[in-house]
Tab-separated table of C-alpha atoms in Angstrom:
chain	number	residue	atom	x	y	z
A	1	UNK	CA	0.000	0.000	0.000
A	2	UNK	CA	1.335	3.470	-0.894
A	3	UNK	CA	2.293	5.314	2.360
A	4	UNK	CA	0.110	8.424	1.926
A	5	UNK	CA	-2.825	6.210	0.939
A	6	UNK	CA	-2.495	4.328	4.238
A	7	UNK	CA	-2.829	7.498	6.315
A	8	UNK	CA	-5.738	8.854	4.284
A	9	UNK	CA	-7.629	5.570	4.567
A	10	UNK	CA	-7.312	5.796	8.355
A	11	UNK	CA	-9.154	9.120	8.180
A	12	UNK	CA	-11.973	7.935	5.901
A	13	UNK	CA	-15.399	8.243	7.510
A	14	UNK	CA	-16.870	4.940	8.616
A	15	UNK	CA	-19.622	3.606	6.317
A	16	UNK	CA	-18.797	6.036	3.520
A	17	UNK	CA	-19.552	4.205	0.284
A	18	UNK	CA	-21.680	1.611	2.080
A	19	UNK	CA	-24.489	4.111	2.612
A	20	UNK	CA	-26.843	4.746	-0.270
A	21	UNK	CA	-26.291	8.375	-1.301
A	22	UNK	CA	-29.134	10.833	-0.935
A	23	UNK	CA	-30.117	12.856	-3.974
A	24	UNK	CA	-28.924	16.300	-2.882
A	25	UNK	CA	-25.693	15.834	-0.973
A	26	UNK	CA	-24.530	18.272	1.705
A	27	UNK	CA	-26.717	21.079	0.414
A	28	UNK	CA	-29.774	18.849	0.737
A	29	UNK	CA	-28.675	17.980	4.261
A	30	UNK	CA	-28.535	21.693	5.119
A	31	UNK	CA	-31.970	22.372	3.632
A	32	UNK	CA	-33.449	19.415	5.544
A	33	UNK	CA	-32.841	21.176	8.900
A	34	UNK	CA	-32.540	17.875	10.831
A	35	UNK	CA	-29.998	19.386	13.214
A	36	UNK	CA	-29.423	22.246	15.629
A	37	UNK	CA	-27.121	25.244	15.374
A	38	UNK	CA	-24.767	26.181	18.188
A	39	UNK	CA	-21.610	28.114	18.924
A	40	UNK	CA	-18.610	26.932	20.888
A	41	UNK	CA	-17.997	28.202	24.421
A	42	UNK	CA	-16.046	31.188	23.125
A	43	UNK	CA	-18.913	32.099	20.805
A	44	UNK	CA	-16.626	32.186	17.773
A	45	UNK	CA	-17.066	28.964	15.782
A	46	UNK	CA	-20.413	27.847	14.356
A	47	UNK	CA	-21.323	24.166	14.651
A	48	UNK	CA	-24.127	22.003	13.321
A	49	UNK	CA	-25.064	19.732	16.214
A	50	UNK	CA	-27.625	17.044	16.940
A	51	UNK	CA	-26.499	15.362	13.744
A	52	UNK	CA	-27.843	11.994	12.675
A	53	UNK	CA	-24.625	10.365	11.511
A	54	UNK	CA	-26.412	8.197	8.943
A	55	UNK	CA	-28.034	11.226	7.311
A	56	UNK	CA	-24.740	13.082	7.081
A	57	UNK	CA	-22.798	10.085	5.753
A	58	UNK	CA	-25.501	9.509	3.139
A	59	UNK	CA	-25.214	13.146	2.055
A	60	UNK	CA	-21.421	12.943	1.983
A	61	UNK	CA	-21.597	9.689	-0.009
A	62	UNK	CA	-23.535	11.536	-2.712
A	63	UNK	CA	-20.917	14.270	-2.980
A	64	UNK	CA	-18.003	11.833	-2.755
A	65	UNK	CA	-19.441	9.624	-5.504
A	66	UNK	CA	-20.054	12.426	-7.970
A	67	UNK	CA	-16.505	13.756	-7.610
A	68	UNK	CA	-14.786	10.350	-7.749
A	69	UNK	CA	-16.820	9.253	-10.779
A	70	UNK	CA	-16.229	12.571	-12.542
A	71	UNK	CA	-12.535	12.173	-11.804
A	72	UNK	CA	-12.180	8.768	-13.445
A	73	UNK	CA	-14.266	9.849	-16.446
A	74	UNK	CA	-12.124	12.956	-16.979
A	75	UNK	CA	-8.929	10.914	-16.630
A	76	UNK	CA	-10.106	8.449	-19.242
A	77	UNK	CA	-10.951	11.310	-21.624
A	78	UNK	CA	-7.565	12.940	-21.049
A	79	UNK	CA	-5.658	9.743	-21.857
A	80	UNK	CA	-7.758	9.043	-24.951
A	81	UNK	CA	-7.259	12.604	-26.187
A	82	UNK	CA	-3.458	12.269	-26.068
A	83	UNK	CA	-3.406	10.686	-29.518
A	84	UNK	CA	-5.517	13.421	-31.108
A	85	UNK	CA	-4.137	16.449	-32.921
A	86	UNK	CA	-4.984	18.980	-30.200
A	87	UNK	CA	-2.648	18.749	-27.194
A	88	UNK	CA	-4.401	21.388	-25.048
A	89	UNK	CA	-7.435	19.268	-24.185
A	90	UNK	CA	-5.537	16.401	-22.507
A	91	UNK	CA	-3.808	18.933	-20.245
A	92	UNK	CA	-7.103	20.634	-19.380
A	93	UNK	CA	-8.909	17.340	-18.800
A	94	UNK	CA	-6.167	15.968	-16.572
A	95	UNK	CA	-6.377	19.088	-14.408
A	96	UNK	CA	-10.110	18.624	-13.945
A	97	UNK	CA	-9.609	14.952	-13.121
A	98	UNK	CA	-7.095	15.954	-10.424
A	99	UNK	CA	-9.465	18.641	-9.119
A	100	UNK	CA	-12.340	16.156	-8.879
A	101	UNK	CA	-10.230	13.495	-7.187
A	102	UNK	CA	-8.769	15.994	-4.707
A	103	UNK	CA	-12.357	16.927	-3.840
A	104	UNK	CA	-13.231	13.267	-3.372
A	105	UNK	CA	-10.197	12.568	-1.139
A	106	UNK	CA	-11.041	15.440	1.174
A	107	UNK	CA	-14.722	14.515	1.357
A	108	UNK	CA	-13.837	10.899	2.147
A	109	UNK	CA	-12.116	12.271	5.245
A	110	UNK	CA	-15.108	14.399	6.253
A	111	UNK	CA	-14.111	17.806	4.854
A	112	UNK	CA	-16.623	19.316	2.458
A	113	UNK	CA	-16.321	22.534	0.428
A	114	UNK	CA	-19.656	23.832	-0.817
A	115	UNK	CA	-21.129	27.020	-2.186
A	116	UNK	CA	-24.278	27.614	-0.135
A	117	UNK	CA	-26.944	29.509	-2.048
A	118	UNK	CA	-30.125	31.298	-0.970
A	119	UNK	CA	-32.057	28.138	-0.028
A	120	UNK	CA	-29.260	26.834	2.212
A	121	UNK	CA	-28.662	30.267	3.758
A	122	UNK	CA	-32.380	30.612	4.498
A	123	UNK	CA	-32.503	27.177	6.175
A	124	UNK	CA	-29.545	28.051	8.414
A	125	UNK	CA	-30.913	31.482	9.326
A	126	UNK	CA	-34.337	30.056	10.196
A	127	UNK	CA	-32.651	27.822	12.761
A	128	UNK	CA	-30.417	30.675	13.925
A	129	UNK	CA	-33.538	32.655	14.792
A	130	UNK	CA	-35.302	29.619	16.269
A	131	UNK	CA	-32.427	28.937	18.673
A	132	UNK	CA	-31.986	32.664	19.365
A	133	UNK	CA	-28.302	32.650	18.538
A	134	UNK	CA	-26.617	35.971	19.133
A	135	UNK	CA	-24.845	36.208	15.824
A	136	UNK	CA	-25.331	37.952	12.556
A	137	UNK	CA	-26.871	36.714	9.368
A	138	UNK	CA	-25.368	33.545	7.848
A	139	UNK	CA	-24.868	34.679	4.251
A	140	UNK	CA	-24.579	32.798	0.990
A	141	UNK	CA	-21.066	31.918	-0.114
A	142	UNK	CA	-18.365	29.272	0.020
A	143	UNK	CA	-18.063	27.239	3.201
A	144	UNK	CA	-15.829	24.551	4.639
A	145	UNK	CA	-17.766	21.919	6.600
A	146	UNK	CA	-15.631	19.618	8.768
A	147	UNK	CA	-16.941	16.467	10.442
A	148	UNK	CA	-16.055	16.369	14.156
A	149	UNK	CA	-16.925	12.820	15.294
A	150	UNK	CA	-15.370	12.981	18.766
A	151	UNK	CA	-17.279	15.963	20.131
A	152	UNK	CA	-18.217	15.454	23.810
A	153	UNK	CA	-21.968	15.722	23.178
A	154	UNK	CA	-22.057	13.698	19.982
A	155	UNK	CA	-20.849	14.277	16.423
A	156	UNK	CA	-20.897	17.789	15.008
A	157	UNK	CA	-20.030	19.645	11.836
A	158	UNK	CA	-17.902	22.769	12.039
A	159	UNK	CA	-19.078	25.325	9.470
A	160	UNK	CA	-16.612	28.011	8.398
A	161	UNK	CA	-16.908	30.637	5.642
A	162	UNK	CA	-14.001	30.660	3.191
A	163	UNK	CA	-13.025	34.300	2.978
A	164	UNK	CA	-9.683	33.959	1.192
A	165	UNK	CA	-9.424	33.508	-2.563
A	166	UNK	CA	-11.609	34.683	-5.396
A	167	UNK	CA	-12.880	31.875	-7.621
A	168	UNK	CA	-14.221	28.450	-6.648
A	169	UNK	CA	-11.021	26.648	-7.680
A	170	UNK	CA	-8.727	29.007	-5.804
A	171	UNK	CA	-10.813	28.664	-2.639
A	172	UNK	CA	-10.837	24.900	-2.959
A	173	UNK	CA	-7.054	24.619	-3.241
A	174	UNK	CA	-6.644	26.829	-0.163
A	175	UNK	CA	-8.771	24.389	1.849
A	176	UNK	CA	-7.109	21.335	0.294
A	177	UNK	CA	-3.661	22.653	1.197
A	178	UNK	CA	-4.851	23.175	4.770
A	179	UNK	CA	-6.086	19.574	4.720
A	180	UNK	CA	-2.648	18.413	3.517
A	181	UNK	CA	-0.872	20.350	6.270
A	182	UNK	CA	-3.127	18.696	8.841
A	183	UNK	CA	-2.401	15.287	7.322
A	184	UNK	CA	1.353	15.912	7.480
A	185	UNK	CA	1.077	16.842	11.165
A	186	UNK	CA	-0.892	13.672	11.913
A	187	UNK	CA	1.706	11.583	10.067
A	188	UNK	CA	4.448	13.109	12.224
A	189	UNK	CA	2.559	12.440	15.435
A	190	UNK	CA	1.759	8.808	14.643
A	191	UNK	CA	5.391	7.930	13.945
A	192	UNK	CA	4.704	4.761	11.950
A	193	UNK	CA	7.562	3.014	10.069
A	194	UNK	CA	6.527	4.529	6.728
A	195	UNK	CA	5.878	7.971	8.207
A	196	UNK	CA	8.903	9.654	6.619
A	197	UNK	CA	8.000	8.480	3.094
A	198	UNK	CA	4.386	9.574	3.561
A	199	UNK	CA	5.377	12.946	4.989
A	200	UNK	CA	7.863	13.578	2.167
A	201	UNK	CA	5.297	12.734	-0.532
A	202	UNK	CA	2.606	14.925	0.998
A	203	UNK	CA	5.150	17.698	1.509
A	204	UNK	CA	6.313	17.499	-2.115
A	205	UNK	CA	2.707	17.850	-3.268
A	206	UNK	CA	2.134	20.811	-0.964
A	207	UNK	CA	5.260	22.559	-2.279
A	208	UNK	CA	4.102	21.994	-5.852
A	209	UNK	CA	0.707	23.556	-5.121
A	210	UNK	CA	2.393	26.764	-3.979
A	211	UNK	CA	5.020	26.818	-6.745
A	212	UNK	CA	6.043	29.994	-8.570
A	213	UNK	CA	4.800	32.288	-5.819
A	214	UNK	CA	1.289	30.841	-5.652
A	215	UNK	CA	0.535	32.022	-2.137
A	216	UNK	CA	-2.941	30.511	-2.236
A	217	UNK	CA	-1.567	27.095	-3.219
A	218	UNK	CA	-3.364	27.148	-6.550
A	219	UNK	CA	-0.467	26.723	-8.984
A	220	UNK	CA	-2.170	23.819	-10.785
A	221	UNK	CA	-5.223	26.013	-11.330
A	222	UNK	CA	-3.007	28.868	-12.548
A	223	UNK	CA	-1.452	26.625	-15.216
A	224	UNK	CA	-4.921	25.434	-16.238
A	225	UNK	CA	-6.011	29.070	-16.620
A	226	UNK	CA	-2.873	29.931	-18.614
A	227	UNK	CA	-3.577	27.078	-21.031
A	228	UNK	CA	-7.333	27.640	-21.314
A	229	UNK	CA	-7.612	31.419	-21.406
A	230	UNK	CA	-4.150	32.738	-22.255
A	231	UNK	CA	-3.240	29.981	-24.779
A	232	UNK	CA	0.229	29.676	-23.266
A	233	UNK	CA	2.689	26.750	-23.472
A	234	UNK	CA	2.186	26.411	-27.237
A	235	UNK	CA	-0.204	23.465	-26.915
A	236	UNK	CA	-3.025	24.854	-29.048
A	237	UNK	CA	-3.054	24.336	-32.815
A	238	UNK	CA	-0.768	25.034	-34.599
A	239	UNK	CA	1.777	23.308	-32.382
A	240	UNK	CA	5.478	22.790	-32.847
A	241	UNK	CA	6.778	19.227	-32.899
A	242	UNK	CA	9.917	20.540	-31.205
A	243	UNK	CA	8.000	21.936	-28.235
A	244	UNK	CA	8.996	20.166	-25.011
A	245	UNK	CA	5.567	20.935	-23.531
A	246	UNK	CA	3.840	19.255	-26.467
A	247	UNK	CA	6.162	16.251	-26.147
A	248	UNK	CA	5.364	16.000	-22.443
A	249	UNK	CA	1.632	15.860	-23.130
A	250	UNK	CA	2.119	13.354	-25.956
A	251	UNK	CA	4.007	11.095	-23.525
A	252	UNK	CA	1.163	11.108	-20.976
A	253	UNK	CA	0.240	7.553	-19.942
A	254	UNK	CA	-1.360	5.848	-16.956
A	255	UNK	CA	1.221	5.389	-14.187
A	256	UNK	CA	1.360	3.723	-10.812
A	257	UNK	CA	1.502	6.414	-8.145
A	258	UNK	CA	4.864	5.184	-6.889
A	259	UNK	CA	6.586	6.147	-10.143
A	260	UNK	CA	4.982	9.595	-10.505
A	261	UNK	CA	7.772	12.115	-9.958
A	262	UNK	CA	7.062	15.262	-7.985
A	263	UNK	CA	10.597	16.615	-8.295
A	264	UNK	CA	10.191	18.433	-11.633
A	265	UNK	CA	11.147	22.094	-11.236
A	266	UNK	CA	8.047	24.209	-12.066
A	267	UNK	CA	10.274	27.148	-13.018
A	268	UNK	CA	12.306	25.087	-15.496
A	269	UNK	CA	9.910	22.357	-16.640
A	270	UNK	CA	6.416	23.591	-15.772
A	271	UNK	CA	4.445	21.224	-18.006
A	272	UNK	CA	5.993	18.043	-16.608
A	273	UNK	CA	5.595	19.411	-13.075
A	274	UNK	CA	1.935	20.241	-13.788
A	275	UNK	CA	1.170	16.839	-15.321
A	276	UNK	CA	2.948	14.997	-12.505
A	277	UNK	CA	1.088	16.915	-9.790
A	278	UNK	CA	-2.237	16.198	-11.455
A	279	UNK	CA	-1.422	12.535	-12.035
A	280	UNK	CA	-0.294	12.054	-8.431
A	281	UNK	CA	-3.642	13.351	-7.133
A	282	UNK	CA	-5.538	11.247	-9.670
A	283	UNK	CA	-3.774	7.992	-8.829
A	284	UNK	CA	-4.127	8.675	-5.103
A	285	UNK	CA	-7.845	9.299	-5.605
A	286	UNK	CA	-8.173	6.065	-7.577
A	287	UNK	CA	-6.487	4.088	-4.777
A	288	UNK	CA	-8.839	5.536	-2.153
A	289	UNK	CA	-11.915	4.983	-4.336
A	290	UNK	CA	-10.933	1.391	-5.104
A	291	UNK	CA	-10.440	0.742	-1.395
A	292	UNK	CA	-13.877	2.170	-0.581
A	293	UNK	CA	-15.493	0.201	-3.385
A	294	UNK	CA	-14.333	-3.116	-1.908
A	295	UNK	CA	-16.571	-2.440	1.133
A	296	UNK	CA	-19.476	-1.110	-0.915
A	297	UNK	CA	-21.428	-4.010	-2.371
A	298	UNK	CA	-25.015	-2.810	-1.911
A	299	UNK	CA	-26.951	-2.288	-5.106
A	300	UNK	CA	-26.964	1.435	-5.859
A	301	UNK	CA	-24.036	2.186	-3.556
A	302	UNK	CA	-20.669	3.574	-4.659
A	303	UNK	CA	-18.944	0.245	-5.338
A	304	UNK	CA	-21.204	-0.783	-8.205
A	305	UNK	CA	-20.958	2.678	-9.807
A	306	UNK	CA	-17.162	2.663	-9.511
A	307	UNK	CA	-16.896	-0.796	-11.068
A	308	UNK	CA	-18.993	0.299	-14.061
A	309	UNK	CA	-16.821	3.396	-14.596
A	310	UNK	CA	-13.642	1.315	-14.448
A	311	UNK	CA	-15.080	-1.129	-16.974
A	312	UNK	CA	-15.911	1.728	-19.349
A	313	UNK	CA	-12.485	3.360	-18.903
A	314	UNK	CA	-10.723	0.097	-19.751
A	315	UNK	CA	-12.942	-0.778	-22.724
């Protein structure tokens, strides 16, 4: 088992994948109002309490499934597009596959990033008024929801607005990098025999996310934007056969995670660094999804959906 995979699988929420997903995910859970709102003793952090664990896991299973399945579909499209004349689309598709799988990894561990709209904001504010909480309006926007299973009075969900960043992708990578830093700290504390390898791999990924002065840890998203909107790297038609970036995309193949190199210098060889970072996240997401699928045999649960996607991707 790959070292980082081992530590992530220890954090995966119990019964995720076994539960049949509900139709609306975390947003549907918020609108359902089957919970209470409360603040911590300092009155600073907002929590969703009185949570039925089965309801939350079912909602999380929905969101996890849609990201993991989108990730494998995008990966398959990226690899198939490598042989076509346009070399921009494989690079764009592999970014989105990495983005989807990074979302799925974090959700598997109980961290959800969602944009709450008017309906969700209204549901939260109705309960805020019902419980007479002395706080201001809970507005629409992007939120991080973190599962806290060991709370003294039962499981809770910590709800935090994401104020940093501008777009949805930038905000996501900020939260994902925070998740990685927390994972690295846990690896250090546990001190298992493979801890150093796991810590180094996670640290290499974290450094890549903040490459080239990307203070918000969104370097992968920056490269995606440069390709998509600025037409940089010379990967749009007409392309040069001598271009190293084009050659790097043409050489893209499925790899085991253990041979994906994260030591490419983004300043010197940005395309190979970009592709490697994306592929590392993809292969890690595939390992976690395959592990979850082995415990998910119920008809309609994640395991059956994952197996069908793998069959299609290998056809």
